[in-house]
């Protein structure tokens, strides 16, 4: 290991730490946003006791985080589906391109062989 360089533990990709930090910050952002929304909701209901407001805030935050989690999971699932579709399409296009190049190479070789044979016949 070179001096001053940092490697991710457990042979993780170099961006794994950044992804984890981003996820942590994103989760805290959503939780703080949900808490602010719940507090705004409780502020519009002045008849709630402190305990009721805290209970409502806790319930709202939990429910909101569940909805956010489900939304993020469905987004990740869809991204994986799209990635697989694009990879399959790319492989099919690459295969088709390879077949076409092989066919063109065969045609060029056949033409070269034909021209060569014709040249030999004409020079005799």
PDB file of N, CA and C in Angstrom, residues 20-39 60-61 64-65 68-69 72:
ATOM      1  N   UNK A  20     -22.228   4.980   0.379  1.00  0.00           N
ATOM      2  CA  UNK A  20     -22.761   4.791   1.733  1.00  0.00           C
ATOM      3  C   UNK A  20     -22.995   6.132   2.421  1.00  0.00           C
ATOM      4  N   UNK A  21     -22.054   7.049   2.265  1.00  0.00           N
ATOM      5  CA  UNK A  21     -22.213   8.378   2.855  1.00  0.00           C
ATOM      6  C   UNK A  21     -23.395   9.109   2.226  1.00  0.00           C
ATOM      7  N   UNK A  22     -23.543   8.984   0.920  1.00  0.00           N
ATOM      8  CA  UNK A  22     -24.670   9.621   0.240  1.00  0.00           C
ATOM      9  C   UNK A  22     -25.999   9.053   0.738  1.00  0.00           C
ATOM     10  N   UNK A  23     -26.058   7.733   0.893  1.00  0.00           N
ATOM     11  CA  UNK A  23     -27.272   7.109   1.411  1.00  0.00           C
ATOM     12  C   UNK A  23     -27.596   7.571   2.826  1.00  0.00           C
ATOM     13  N   UNK A  24     -26.569   7.677   3.647  1.00  0.00           N
ATOM     14  CA  UNK A  24     -26.745   8.141   5.028  1.00  0.00           C
ATOM     15  C   UNK A  24     -27.292   9.570   5.043  1.00  0.00           C
ATOM     16  N   UNK A  25     -26.690  10.437   4.243  1.00  0.00           N
ATOM     17  CA  UNK A  25     -27.145  11.829   4.186  1.00  0.00           C
ATOM     18  C   UNK A  25     -28.553  11.938   3.616  1.00  0.00           C
ATOM     19  N   UNK A  26     -28.846  11.135   2.608  1.00  0.00           N
ATOM     20  CA  UNK A  26     -30.176  11.143   2.014  1.00  0.00           C
ATOM     21  C   UNK A  26     -31.232  10.682   3.022  1.00  0.00           C
ATOM     22  N   UNK A  27     -30.914   9.642   3.788  1.00  0.00           N
ATOM     23  CA  UNK A  27     -31.850   9.145   4.797  1.00  0.00           C
ATOM     24  C   UNK A  27     -32.109  10.205   5.859  1.00  0.00           C
ATOM     25  N   UNK A  28     -31.053  10.872   6.300  1.00  0.00           N
ATOM     26  CA  UNK A  28     -31.239  11.924   7.306  1.00  0.00           C
ATOM     27  C   UNK A  28     -32.017  13.106   6.741  1.00  0.00           C
ATOM     28  N   UNK A  29     -31.793  13.429   5.495  1.00  0.00           N
ATOM     29  CA  UNK A  29     -32.548  14.517   4.873  1.00  0.00           C
ATOM     30  C   UNK A  29     -34.035  14.185   4.854  1.00  0.00           C
ATOM     31  N   UNK A  30     -34.372  12.962   4.428  1.00  0.00           N
ATOM     32  CA  UNK A  30     -35.787  12.574   4.367  1.00  0.00           C
ATOM     33  C   UNK A  30     -36.415  12.537   5.763  1.00  0.00           C
ATOM     34  N   UNK A  31     -35.665  12.048   6.741  1.00  0.00           N
ATOM     35  CA  UNK A  31     -36.199  12.014   8.103  1.00  0.00           C
ATOM     36  C   UNK A  31     -36.432  13.426   8.631  1.00  0.00           C
ATOM     37  N   UNK A  32     -35.467  14.331   8.417  1.00  0.00           N
ATOM     38  CA  UNK A  32     -35.625  15.714   8.878  1.00  0.00           C
ATOM     39  C   UNK A  32     -36.780  16.409   8.166  1.00  0.00           C
ATOM     40  N   UNK A  33     -36.907  16.149   6.872  1.00  0.00           N
ATOM     41  CA  UNK A  33     -38.008  16.744   6.111  1.00  0.00           C
ATOM     42  C   UNK A  33     -39.354  16.228   6.634  1.00  0.00           C
ATOM     43  N   UNK A  34     -39.448  14.932   6.884  1.00  0.00           N
ATOM     44  CA  UNK A  34     -40.691  14.359   7.411  1.00  0.00           C
ATOM     45  C   UNK A  34     -41.009  14.941   8.786  1.00  0.00           C
ATOM     46  N   UNK A  35     -39.989  15.120   9.620  1.00  0.00           N
ATOM     47  CA  UNK A  35     -40.205  15.702  10.948  1.00  0.00           C
ATOM     48  C   UNK A  35     -40.710  17.139  10.829  1.00  0.00           C
ATOM     49  N   UNK A  36     -40.123  17.922   9.916  1.00  0.00           N
ATOM     50  CA  UNK A  36     -40.598  19.306   9.726  1.00  0.00           C
ATOM     51  C   UNK A  36     -42.057  19.320   9.261  1.00  0.00           C
ATOM     52  N   UNK A  37     -42.399  18.435   8.322  1.00  0.00           N
ATOM     53  CA  UNK A  37     -43.779  18.375   7.844  1.00  0.00           C
ATOM     54  C   UNK A  37     -44.728  17.986   8.972  1.00  0.00           C
ATOM     55  N   UNK A  38     -44.324  17.033   9.796  1.00  0.00           N
ATOM     56  CA  UNK A  38     -45.167  16.605  10.919  1.00  0.00           C
ATOM     57  C   UNK A  38     -45.337  17.734  11.932  1.00  0.00           C
ATOM     58  N   UNK A  39     -44.261  18.455  12.182  1.00  0.00           N
ATOM     59  CA  UNK A  39     -44.361  19.577  13.131  1.00  0.00           C
ATOM     60  C   UNK A  39     -45.249  20.686  12.572  1.00  0.00           C
ATOM     61  N   UNK A  60     -46.223   9.976  11.852  1.00  0.00           N
ATOM     62  CA  UNK A  60     -46.074  10.575  10.525  1.00  0.00           C
ATOM     63  C   UNK A  60     -44.680  10.306   9.961  1.00  0.00           C
ATOM     64  N   UNK A  61     -43.665  10.498  10.787  1.00  0.00           N
ATOM     65  CA  UNK A  61     -42.282  10.288  10.339  1.00  0.00           C
ATOM     66  C   UNK A  61     -42.071   8.834   9.936  1.00  0.00           C
ATOM     67  N   UNK A  64     -43.989   8.181   6.679  1.00  0.00           N
ATOM     68  CA  UNK A  64     -43.347   8.885   5.565  1.00  0.00           C
ATOM     69  C   UNK A  64     -42.055   8.186   5.162  1.00  0.00           C
ATOM     70  N   UNK A  65     -41.272   7.736   6.134  1.00  0.00           N
ATOM     71  CA  UNK A  65     -40.035   7.020   5.822  1.00  0.00           C
ATOM     72  C   UNK A  65     -40.331   5.682   5.152  1.00  0.00           C
ATOM     73  N   UNK A  68     -41.132   6.548   1.576  1.00  0.00           N
ATOM     74  CA  UNK A  68     -39.892   6.922   0.887  1.00  0.00           C
ATOM     75  C   UNK A  68     -39.050   5.691   0.598  1.00  0.00           C
ATOM     76  N   UNK A  69     -38.937   4.786   1.560  1.00  0.00           N
ATOM     77  CA  UNK A  69     -38.166   3.558   1.388  1.00  0.00           C
ATOM     78  C   UNK A  69     -38.745   2.719   0.247  1.00  0.00           C
ATOM     79  N   UNK A  72     -37.940   4.420  -3.079  1.00  0.00           N
ATOM     80  CA  UNK A  72     -36.544   4.239  -3.468  1.00  0.00           C
ATOM     81  C   UNK A  72     -36.282   2.803  -3.913  1.00  0.00           C
TER      82      UNK A  72
END
